[in-house]
XYZ file of C-alpha atoms in Angstrom:
699
model
C 129.942 99.501 88.021
C 128.003 102.729 87.523
C 124.276 103.160 87.832
C 124.392 104.250 84.188
C 124.145 101.458 81.615
C 124.906 103.118 78.285
C 128.463 103.466 77.012
C 128.155 107.239 77.403
C 127.176 106.985 81.054
C 129.871 104.459 81.816
C 132.454 106.723 80.210
C 131.088 109.730 82.112
C 131.269 107.838 85.397
C 134.820 106.664 84.783
C 136.009 110.114 83.758
C 134.434 111.793 86.764
C 135.803 109.211 89.202
C 139.344 109.896 87.957
C 138.817 113.651 88.004
C 137.279 113.596 91.475
C 140.126 111.494 92.859
C 142.625 113.986 91.407
C 141.153 116.695 93.644
C 142.342 114.756 96.713
C 139.013 115.497 98.401
C 139.640 113.428 101.528
C 142.654 115.574 102.405
C 140.478 118.680 102.132
C 137.809 117.098 104.315
C 140.299 116.106 106.996
C 141.969 119.540 106.955
C 138.611 121.206 107.670
C 137.542 118.731 110.339
C 137.187 121.250 113.172
C 136.132 124.285 111.123
C 132.320 124.735 111.263
C 132.430 127.469 108.621
C 134.462 125.514 106.090
C 132.914 125.972 102.653
C 135.384 123.827 100.653
C 135.818 126.730 98.240
C 138.703 125.278 96.227
C 136.916 121.981 95.766
C 133.715 123.764 94.788
C 135.505 125.902 92.215
C 136.788 122.721 90.585
C 133.255 121.318 90.557
C 131.993 124.489 88.873
C 134.774 124.416 86.287
C 133.829 120.810 85.512
C 130.322 122.012 84.710
C 128.528 119.802 87.202
C 126.181 122.400 88.781
C 124.680 123.102 85.366
C 124.825 119.581 83.992
C 121.018 119.187 83.957
C 120.232 122.843 83.275
C 118.650 123.249 79.812
C 120.916 124.430 77.023
C 118.591 127.405 76.525
C 119.594 128.505 80.031
C 123.298 128.080 79.207
C 123.454 124.697 80.909
C 124.665 121.299 79.828
C 121.249 120.100 78.718
C 121.703 116.755 80.435
C 119.064 114.489 81.931
C 118.347 113.689 85.557
C 120.103 110.375 84.961
C 123.195 112.208 83.700
C 123.171 114.201 86.909
C 122.692 111.070 89.020
C 125.683 109.399 87.346
C 127.783 112.458 88.200
C 126.601 112.531 91.816
C 127.355 108.834 92.210
C 130.915 109.310 90.923
C 131.585 112.336 93.129
C 130.180 110.640 96.226
C 132.375 107.605 95.593
C 135.394 109.896 95.953
C 133.848 111.977 98.801
C 133.905 115.287 96.942
C 132.839 117.802 99.628
C 130.596 120.830 99.332
C 127.110 121.738 98.141
C 126.816 119.622 94.997
C 123.724 117.706 96.161
C 121.811 120.843 97.201
C 122.863 122.713 94.066
C 121.981 119.755 91.857
C 118.514 119.646 93.408
C 118.103 123.375 92.797
C 119.092 122.942 89.161
C 116.069 120.651 88.758
C 113.616 122.532 90.981
C 114.392 126.227 90.503
C 114.445 127.056 86.769
C 114.932 130.766 87.449
C 118.407 130.038 88.840
C 119.483 127.839 85.936
C 121.879 130.288 84.225
C 123.462 131.390 87.504
C 123.927 127.788 88.649
C 125.477 126.815 85.331
C 127.849 129.771 85.447
C 128.841 129.039 89.036
C 127.481 132.403 90.191
C 124.924 130.755 92.474
C 125.791 128.346 95.243
C 122.772 126.777 96.868
C 121.879 125.889 100.436
C 118.709 123.978 101.156
C 116.463 123.526 104.174
C 114.256 120.487 103.615
C 111.725 121.326 106.363
C 109.278 124.212 105.614
C 109.338 126.045 108.956
C 109.307 129.750 107.962
C 106.172 131.876 108.168
C 104.659 134.569 105.965
C 102.977 137.436 107.734
C 101.814 140.399 105.734
C 104.602 141.208 103.327
C 107.370 139.491 105.251
C 108.991 136.048 105.372
C 110.348 135.337 108.835
C 111.480 132.581 111.131
C 114.283 130.082 111.286
C 115.191 126.719 109.772
C 117.080 124.563 112.231
C 118.991 122.431 109.708
C 120.065 123.811 106.338
C 122.383 121.852 104.064
C 125.567 123.604 102.951
C 124.648 126.915 104.572
C 128.216 128.269 104.990
C 129.331 129.950 101.776
C 125.933 129.780 100.066
C 124.758 132.661 97.881
C 121.141 131.487 97.739
C 118.900 129.558 100.121
C 115.951 127.396 99.073
C 113.644 127.551 102.090
C 110.009 126.674 102.721
C 107.206 128.274 104.662
C 104.577 126.513 106.724
C 101.963 127.074 104.000
C 104.057 124.812 101.740
C 105.309 127.722 99.663
C 108.994 127.677 98.715
C 111.269 130.648 98.243
C 114.759 131.462 97.030
C 116.215 133.797 99.641
C 119.394 135.752 98.835
C 122.287 135.169 101.190
C 122.293 138.785 102.383
C 118.843 138.292 103.944
C 119.760 135.375 106.206
C 121.888 134.893 109.285
C 123.760 131.599 109.438
C 125.009 129.805 112.532
C 127.392 127.205 111.101
C 127.557 123.711 112.534
C 129.658 120.603 112.101
C 127.549 117.525 111.477
C 128.493 113.842 111.488
C 129.053 114.122 107.725
C 132.382 115.901 107.563
C 132.077 116.454 103.793
C 129.225 118.952 104.282
C 128.553 121.859 106.571
C 125.147 122.627 107.969
C 123.712 125.607 109.740
C 120.821 127.159 111.578
C 119.387 129.887 109.368
C 117.341 132.891 110.523
C 115.315 134.843 107.975
C 113.689 138.263 108.125
C 112.979 139.546 104.625
C 110.231 141.243 102.728
C 108.470 139.127 100.121
C 109.698 141.607 97.550
C 113.275 140.578 98.336
C 112.723 136.845 97.797
C 111.550 134.792 94.817
C 108.617 132.405 95.137
C 109.262 129.079 93.385
C 105.949 128.291 91.789
C 104.848 124.683 91.163
C 107.122 123.428 93.954
C 105.833 121.775 97.100
C 107.488 119.842 99.899
C 106.601 116.457 98.444
C 108.263 117.282 95.122
C 111.308 118.684 96.889
C 111.772 115.611 99.055
C 111.164 113.302 96.103
C 113.954 115.014 94.168
C 116.289 114.987 97.148
C 115.716 111.267 97.751
C 116.346 110.442 94.095
C 119.629 112.372 94.065
C 120.641 111.133 97.514
C 120.087 107.575 96.284
C 122.654 108.224 93.559
C 125.094 109.406 96.217
C 124.244 106.333 98.297
C 125.177 104.167 95.331
C 128.567 105.858 95.087
C 129.156 105.483 98.828
C 128.238 101.802 98.742
C 130.381 101.098 95.671
C 133.470 102.589 97.295
C 132.848 100.627 100.480
C 132.452 97.356 98.585
C 135.603 97.928 96.551
C 137.605 98.872 99.644
C 136.389 95.826 101.569
C 137.183 93.448 98.717
C 140.629 94.907 98.178
C 141.421 94.577 101.882
C 140.094 91.014 101.974
C 142.405 90.063 99.107
C 145.605 91.263 100.786
C 145.018 91.108 104.539
C 146.339 87.826 105.913
C 145.328 85.990 109.057
C 146.290 82.443 110.005
C 148.637 82.365 107.052
C 146.196 83.195 104.242
C 144.111 86.093 102.898
C 140.987 86.711 104.937
C 139.035 86.777 101.674
C 139.506 83.022 101.448
C 137.417 82.552 104.615
C 133.804 81.746 103.867
C 132.507 84.198 106.460
C 134.274 87.077 104.710
C 133.187 85.806 101.291
C 129.560 85.794 102.405
C 129.819 89.232 103.987
C 131.295 90.695 100.792
C 128.744 88.887 98.621
C 125.932 90.318 100.750
C 127.498 93.748 100.282
C 127.419 93.117 96.533
C 123.722 92.187 96.703
C 122.944 95.384 98.576
C 125.044 97.477 96.193
C 123.206 96.109 93.170
C 119.861 96.769 94.830
C 120.887 100.343 95.695
C 122.166 100.971 92.183
C 118.998 99.624 90.558
C 116.765 101.720 92.810
C 118.857 104.864 92.295
C 118.922 104.365 88.528
C 115.153 103.987 88.435
C 114.526 107.001 90.659
C 116.573 109.087 88.226
C 114.906 107.551 85.162
C 111.225 107.348 86.090
C 108.805 109.672 84.283
C 107.317 112.543 86.257
C 104.202 112.032 88.325
C 103.084 108.956 90.231
C 105.776 106.772 88.666
C 108.532 109.111 89.865
C 107.002 109.225 93.334
C 106.774 105.431 93.498
C 110.380 105.062 92.305
C 111.600 107.622 94.837
C 109.897 105.761 97.676
C 111.538 102.522 96.531
C 114.891 104.307 96.511
C 114.184 105.692 99.978
C 113.562 102.183 101.291
C 116.489 100.488 99.578
C 119.270 103.038 99.109
C 119.451 105.046 102.327
C 119.418 102.076 104.724
C 121.508 100.049 102.277
C 124.366 102.537 102.104
C 124.606 102.619 105.901
C 124.686 98.823 106.057
C 127.366 98.475 103.371
C 129.513 101.127 105.071
C 129.173 99.289 108.382
C 130.136 96.013 106.729
C 133.147 97.675 105.110
C 134.407 98.613 108.560
C 133.710 95.081 109.777
C 135.824 93.564 106.996
C 138.662 95.951 107.812
C 138.464 95.059 111.506
C 140.466 97.260 113.853
C 142.013 99.098 110.909
C 138.554 100.200 109.792
C 137.729 101.459 113.265
C 140.556 104.001 113.231
C 139.945 107.656 112.405
C 142.844 107.512 109.959
C 141.025 105.066 107.706
C 138.518 106.607 105.305
C 135.721 104.097 105.900
C 134.135 106.080 108.737
C 133.858 109.138 106.473
C 131.607 107.132 104.151
C 129.589 105.788 107.069
C 129.150 109.317 108.399
C 127.913 110.540 105.019
C 125.500 107.630 104.646
C 124.142 108.034 108.181
C 123.593 111.752 107.654
C 121.731 111.252 104.386
C 119.421 108.772 106.087
C 118.892 111.003 109.102
C 117.962 113.979 106.942
C 115.730 112.147 104.461
C 114.221 109.394 106.587
C 114.790 105.753 107.378
C 113.614 102.921 105.204
C 110.564 102.428 107.439
C 109.387 105.965 106.760
C 109.582 105.529 103.002
C 108.198 102.007 103.189
C 105.077 103.275 104.933
C 104.474 105.748 102.110
C 105.217 103.075 99.498
C 102.707 100.664 101.022
C 100.028 103.345 100.796
C 100.821 103.792 97.104
C 100.673 100.056 96.503
C 97.363 99.737 98.351
C 96.010 102.513 96.125
C 96.897 100.389 93.106
C 100.153 102.001 92.027
C 102.898 99.811 90.582
C 106.160 100.633 88.841
C 105.686 100.172 85.106
C 108.995 100.457 83.289
C 108.821 101.143 79.572
C 111.757 101.002 77.194
C 112.368 103.773 74.708
C 113.524 102.012 71.551
C 114.188 105.361 69.842
C 112.113 104.216 66.858
C 114.218 101.132 66.173
C 111.294 98.877 67.040
C 109.110 100.227 64.224
C 110.350 98.011 61.362
C 110.229 94.937 63.612
C 106.654 95.668 64.643
C 105.632 96.195 61.026
C 106.960 92.729 60.218
C 105.711 90.900 63.310
C 102.271 92.428 63.801
C 100.634 90.779 60.735
C 102.001 87.392 61.858
C 100.657 87.778 65.382
C 97.284 88.885 64.033
C 97.087 85.779 61.835
C 98.000 83.524 64.757
C 95.521 85.236 67.078
C 92.761 84.554 64.546
C 93.390 80.779 64.633
C 91.623 78.302 66.874
C 93.539 78.044 70.178
C 94.592 74.428 69.487
C 96.333 75.515 66.265
C 98.201 78.509 67.665
C 101.189 76.636 69.093
C 101.968 75.002 65.746
C 101.688 78.357 64.010
C 104.013 79.970 66.546
C 106.562 77.217 65.984
C 106.293 77.495 62.185
C 106.776 81.267 62.365
C 109.759 80.979 64.741
C 107.911 83.042 67.348
C 107.700 80.435 70.101
C 111.350 80.791 71.076
C 112.484 83.615 68.791
C 115.958 83.806 70.340
C 116.717 80.263 69.192
C 118.506 79.794 65.858
C 116.623 79.168 62.640
C 114.728 77.134 61.625
C 113.383 76.702 65.186
C 113.579 80.397 66.052
C 114.524 83.655 64.396
C 117.978 84.311 65.881
C 116.168 87.320 67.314
C 118.157 90.149 68.828
C 117.300 91.491 72.262
C 115.207 94.255 70.723
C 113.372 91.821 68.458
C 112.601 89.500 71.365
C 111.072 92.327 73.369
C 108.987 93.526 70.445
C 107.745 90.000 69.726
C 106.743 89.536 73.364
C 104.925 92.854 73.304
C 103.083 92.121 70.061
C 102.035 88.633 71.151
C 100.761 89.992 74.457
C 98.875 92.723 72.631
C 97.271 90.110 70.363
C 96.317 87.920 73.315
C 98.519 85.009 72.206
C 100.170 82.991 74.983
C 103.077 80.577 74.649
C 102.760 77.507 76.894
C 105.677 76.955 79.238
C 107.863 74.049 78.038
C 109.529 74.006 81.479
C 112.700 71.881 81.526
C 112.537 71.790 77.730
C 113.645 75.429 77.783
C 116.913 74.208 79.350
C 117.325 70.973 77.424
C 116.681 72.165 73.890
C 119.242 75.022 73.808
C 121.925 72.482 74.703
C 120.757 70.171 71.923
C 120.676 73.090 69.493
C 124.196 74.204 70.340
C 125.945 70.883 70.909
C 123.682 68.133 69.581
C 123.722 66.259 66.284
C 121.436 67.016 63.346
C 119.504 63.843 64.163
C 119.002 64.958 67.776
C 117.815 68.379 66.699
C 115.420 66.830 64.183
C 114.018 64.420 66.733
C 113.622 66.627 69.777
C 113.402 70.344 69.101
C 110.135 70.751 67.237
C 108.458 67.972 69.222
C 109.365 69.744 72.458
C 107.955 73.036 71.234
C 104.723 71.352 70.181
C 104.367 69.753 73.614
C 104.769 66.247 72.240
C 107.849 65.649 74.417
C 108.235 66.748 78.017
C 111.527 66.755 79.919
C 113.002 66.387 83.369
C 116.540 67.081 84.557
C 118.673 64.333 86.138
C 121.554 66.413 87.482
C 121.391 66.582 91.299
C 122.352 63.606 93.454
C 122.268 62.955 97.206
C 125.979 63.770 97.360
C 126.072 66.278 94.495
C 123.643 69.131 94.890
C 125.284 72.521 94.601
C 128.577 70.670 94.062
C 127.342 69.151 90.831
C 130.816 68.225 89.634
C 131.103 65.580 92.361
C 128.297 63.451 90.915
C 128.707 59.673 91.155
C 126.214 58.263 88.671
C 128.424 56.198 86.403
C 128.154 55.364 82.730
C 129.960 52.238 81.596
C 130.710 51.566 77.941
C 128.502 48.841 76.405
C 127.974 47.604 72.891
C 126.338 50.415 70.936
C 126.086 52.760 73.895
C 126.364 53.141 77.655
C 124.838 51.649 80.796
C 124.002 54.144 83.545
C 123.781 53.299 87.233
C 123.208 55.700 90.088
C 120.721 57.800 91.986
C 119.327 61.235 91.173
C 117.234 63.356 93.511
C 115.157 66.545 93.666
C 113.942 65.845 90.154
C 110.721 67.661 89.333
C 108.402 66.287 86.628
C 110.205 62.910 86.588
C 106.935 61.030 87.100
C 105.457 62.576 83.934
C 108.450 63.328 81.703
C 109.054 61.515 78.427
C 112.792 62.253 78.321
C 115.511 63.446 80.671
C 118.753 65.320 80.342
C 121.181 63.359 82.475
C 124.774 63.833 83.603
C 126.869 60.748 84.340
C 130.551 60.107 84.914
C 132.117 58.326 81.950
C 135.728 58.610 83.122
C 136.192 58.120 86.874
C 139.939 58.749 86.552
C 139.500 62.299 85.205
C 139.424 65.435 87.424
C 136.044 66.389 88.896
C 134.887 68.729 86.149
C 136.038 66.389 83.426
C 135.045 62.849 82.617
C 131.338 63.761 82.724
C 129.059 63.185 79.733
C 125.664 64.577 78.797
C 122.984 62.028 77.930
C 119.425 62.127 76.629
C 117.560 59.454 78.533
C 114.275 57.850 77.494
C 112.270 57.761 80.736
C 110.463 54.579 79.615
C 113.750 52.649 79.532
C 114.174 49.486 81.582
C 115.928 49.995 84.900
C 114.429 53.404 85.775
C 112.598 53.640 89.101
C 110.894 56.953 89.914
C 109.930 57.409 93.558
C 108.018 60.534 94.574
C 109.369 62.539 97.520
C 106.771 64.130 99.746
C 107.922 67.617 100.644
C 107.166 69.716 103.701
C 104.184 71.221 101.869
C 102.569 67.776 101.729
C 102.953 67.686 97.943
C 105.162 65.386 95.929
C 106.698 67.821 93.482
C 110.149 66.236 93.502
C 111.286 62.686 92.945
C 114.131 60.309 93.520
C 115.171 58.538 90.337
C 117.148 55.298 90.541
C 119.064 54.153 87.474
C 119.910 50.455 87.428
C 122.017 49.500 84.407
C 119.915 51.715 82.113
C 121.000 51.468 78.491
C 121.502 54.688 76.512
C 122.533 54.347 72.854
C 125.507 56.277 71.518
C 123.264 58.519 69.442
C 121.782 59.878 72.668
C 125.100 61.321 73.859
C 125.114 65.098 73.318
C 128.451 66.505 72.222
C 131.707 64.765 72.973
C 132.089 62.048 75.580
C 133.722 63.369 78.782
C 132.821 66.962 77.846
C 129.422 67.130 79.505
C 130.342 69.676 82.166
C 130.653 72.433 79.574
C 127.286 71.419 78.129
C 125.684 71.449 81.574
C 126.768 75.048 81.992
C 125.041 75.872 78.687
C 121.873 74.292 80.055
C 122.003 76.175 83.339
C 122.893 79.528 81.754
C 120.442 79.675 78.851
C 117.964 82.496 79.255
C 116.042 84.653 76.867
C 115.649 88.404 77.086
C 112.304 89.424 78.561
C 110.706 92.239 80.522
C 109.022 91.679 83.856
C 105.442 92.842 84.198
C 104.218 95.486 86.602
C 102.524 92.963 88.889
C 104.389 92.132 92.072
C 105.170 88.652 93.358
C 102.040 86.744 94.390
C 102.851 86.959 98.106
C 103.625 90.673 97.908
C 100.301 91.289 96.191
C 98.587 89.323 98.968
C 100.427 91.339 101.606
C 99.378 94.605 99.985
C 95.737 93.499 100.029
C 95.929 92.308 103.651
C 97.554 95.580 104.761
C 94.680 97.743 103.614
C 93.184 99.498 106.621
C 96.002 98.306 108.899
C 98.538 101.182 109.147
C 100.637 99.296 111.682
C 101.577 96.811 108.935
C 102.487 99.346 106.266
C 106.202 99.637 106.999
C 106.828 95.924 106.685
C 104.629 95.641 103.602
C 106.371 98.607 102.012
C 109.741 96.904 102.453
C 108.343 93.870 100.616
C 107.014 96.049 97.789
C 110.384 97.786 97.479
C 112.372 94.553 97.299
C 109.975 93.022 94.767
C 110.242 96.157 92.643
C 114.037 96.112 92.800
C 114.107 92.458 91.742
C 112.142 93.445 88.641
C 114.465 96.404 88.056
C 117.503 94.109 88.095
C 115.899 92.239 85.217
C 115.232 95.490 83.378
C 118.869 96.527 83.739
C 120.019 93.166 82.386
C 117.647 93.584 79.452
C 118.971 97.066 78.728
C 122.525 95.726 78.776
C 121.478 93.164 76.185
C 119.926 95.899 74.052
C 123.203 97.817 74.301
C 125.119 94.753 73.108
C 126.822 94.273 76.471
C 127.368 91.121 78.439
C 125.452 90.559 81.670
C 126.378 92.708 84.644
C 126.604 91.765 88.286
C 122.877 92.395 88.714
C 122.084 89.208 86.790
C 124.298 87.220 89.156
C 122.685 88.522 92.333
C 119.121 88.480 90.974
C 118.523 84.932 92.227
C 119.855 85.759 95.683
C 117.641 88.810 96.047
C 114.716 87.079 94.350
C 114.852 84.208 96.807
C 114.888 86.616 99.744
C 111.978 88.492 98.205
C 109.789 85.420 97.849
C 110.673 83.875 101.192
C 110.266 87.076 103.199
C 107.040 88.039 101.426
C 105.438 84.633 101.945
C 106.351 84.757 105.628
C 104.892 88.263 105.833
C 101.543 87.057 104.479
C 101.355 84.342 107.142
C 102.136 86.921 109.818
C 99.490 89.305 108.484
C 96.879 86.563 108.570
C 97.581 85.979 112.243
C 95.159 83.566 113.877
C 93.351 83.177 110.554
C 96.176 80.801 109.586
C 94.452 78.188 111.729
C 91.000 78.885 110.309
C 91.218 76.272 107.581
C 90.213 78.821 104.940
C 91.373 78.528 101.354
C 93.323 81.782 101.684
C 95.129 80.579 104.811
C 95.979 77.239 103.222
C 97.389 78.964 100.138
C 99.496 81.323 102.258
C 100.942 78.545 104.406
C 101.630 76.418 101.333
C 103.535 79.280 99.700
C 105.549 79.979 102.870
C 106.572 76.340 103.124
C 107.197 75.951 99.398
C 109.525 78.942 99.155
C 111.911 77.358 101.644
C 113.189 75.269 98.742
C 114.226 78.345 96.777
C 117.388 78.950 98.794
C 118.350 75.306 98.171
C 117.268 74.547 94.591
C 119.548 75.551 91.739
C 122.478 76.088 94.100
C 122.116 77.008 97.745
C 122.290 80.632 98.768
C 125.523 79.950 100.643
C 127.228 78.318 97.671
C 126.017 81.041 95.302
C 127.491 83.663 97.616
C 130.805 81.829 97.479
C 130.575 81.829 93.683
C 129.714 85.530 93.571
C 132.570 86.377 95.922
C 135.105 84.435 93.883
C 133.958 84.988 90.298
C 132.589 88.532 90.482
C 134.544 90.085 93.335
C 137.730 88.121 92.727
C 138.228 86.876 96.271
C 140.600 83.943 96.638
C 139.439 80.349 97.026
C-alpha cells in the first residue's frame, strides 16, 4: 500500500518501487560501507534521470509541476528500496528554495542541508561551522542557517567538508565550515527554521512510511516460510499479533505522512507535521525493530538488510526529534485551540448535488422539530446510502454532500443505534413484507432494536453459538442464552442468531431471526458493569416462538447475513473535534508543561484515527474497496480511547477522590472504555483476523 490513494499515485508508487529495485541500491550501500566520502554518484545520476529532484518544481521553472504529495509518494517508494544519496535534502530544497528550481530539475544542483542554524553573520561575511550536514559529500549547494534565523544557499566552493559515516549507511554526513562574503551566497527570503523543520518532518515521514512498509512485508514473508516445531512461525499467535501490531503502526504512519504532505499551508500544515513527527519517526523505528524480532537470529546478522532500515529510521528520528519532542509542540497547538480540519476537494462535482439537496434541507429545517424526522425519511435523506424508496442509493460523494448540507441547515438525524445494523440486513436479504413492516418504522423511531448475537461461550467466536432453534408448526422455537446485549431492556425487536442445523459445520446451520421482545419465554436480566451502570443484559430464551415470516433470508444461511449486519457502514467524515477524553486532557494540560508530551501523544493518535476514516472515505470516492486502514481503525481507535481516558484520570491526580462531577465523569469513562477491547471482537482476536486475512499469515 502507498500513502497515495488515487489511481495515479498508486501507479506512480508501483512504477518507482520497480525502478528503484532495479538500481540494486543495497549493493551500492554495502560497497560504500567504509567510505566516508561516498556520494553514490551512479545512483544519484539515475535519480536525476528519473526526474525526481524536480518532481515538485513548477513547470515554469522547467520542473515536473507535481504536488508535495506527488513528491512524498516518490520518497516513500525510494525509501522502501533504500535508494541512497541526497534525495531527501534535495527534495526539501525543491520546495523551500525557488531560486534553485531549474538547476535542481536539470540535475545541475545537488543539495546538502544543515538543519541547525549555527552560522553567524558579521559585517559582510557569513562564517562558522555546522556540525551535522546531510549529504555533504558531493553536494554542489548547501542550505545553511545563521543564528539570526536567516537561511542561505552557499556554493560548494565556499565550504570545507569533513565527511563522516553515520549510522544510516544510505547517506553521508559531514561537518561543514563556512567563510564567505554575503555577496557570494544567496539569502532565502521567507524561510525560517520552523518552516524548514516542518518541511523536513513531512518528507521524512514519507520516507518513514516506506521504511515501515518494507519491514512489514519482509517480516510477513519470513513468517510465512520460516518453520519451527514443524510449522510456519506465522501460524503462532505471538507472531500473528506482532505482525498485526506492525500493520497498525504502518497504517498510522502512512496516514500521518499522507496528511503532512496534503495539509494546506499555515497552521494546518504545522499541526499535521507535528502529528507526523509524533507518529511516523518513532513508528518507523519500532516497526524496523519488530522486523528484526520476527526474523530472529537471521535478522540480527549484518548480511540481512533489516538493520539498514533500522539504521535509517533511527537516524531520521535522531536528526528530527523523538515523538516526545513533537508531542510537546502538538500539545501547545491543541491547547491554543488548533485542530486538524480536513476538507475534501470535490473538483466541482459536488455542485449539482448541492443544488438539488439544498432546497430540500432548507424546507426540512423550516419545519417544526417533531416533523423533521418524517420529512427526512420521505426525502430519503435519513439514510441516503440505503436503496430507494428508503434512501437514495447515494454515492459516496452524495452522502458527504448531504451530511454537509444537513449540518449547515442545522438538521440532525437521531441515532437509530442497532437499527442501523438490523435494517441493512433486512433491506438486502429480507422479504418485501419484512421491509414494509420494519424499515420505515425503524427510521421514524417507532421500533427500536437490540442484537442477540453474543453468548457466554460465543463472543468473538460467534460461529460457535449454541442457542438452538427447533422446527415447530408455523415457525421455530428458540432456546438459549445471550449476553452483553445492550438496549435489551428497552428494545421492541431483536436480531437474533440461532443454530437451526446442529449437524452442519460451525459457520453453517445458523439462521437469522427477527424476534419480538414481548414474546413469551424471554427473560431480560440487567448486568451491572464495573462502572456501576447496567448497560448490558443477559437474555434468556426459553422455548420462544418465532414465526416463519420472521426468518430473514434462507434457513441455515444466517452466518452470511450476520456478516452483512456487522459490516454495514455508511460513508462519513469525522469532525475536527477530538475524542472526549483527549479534549479533557488538552484542557487539563493547560499551564502544566510537564504533561504536554503525554497529552501531545494522545492528540496525535486521535488525529490519526480520524485520518484513517478520511482515507477510507477518499477510497470510496475513488470507487475503490476499503483499504487496510479500515481494518485497523477499530484497533487504533480502542487504544486511543482507553489511553486517553486513563490519561485524564492521571492528570486529575488526587482530584479523582474529590467526588467532583468532573472526577466522576473521568473515572466513569476510564472504566467504561475497558469494554472497547472486548466488545465487537476482542483486540487479540481482531489481530489474529488482521494477520490472517490482510497479511496472509497461515492459520
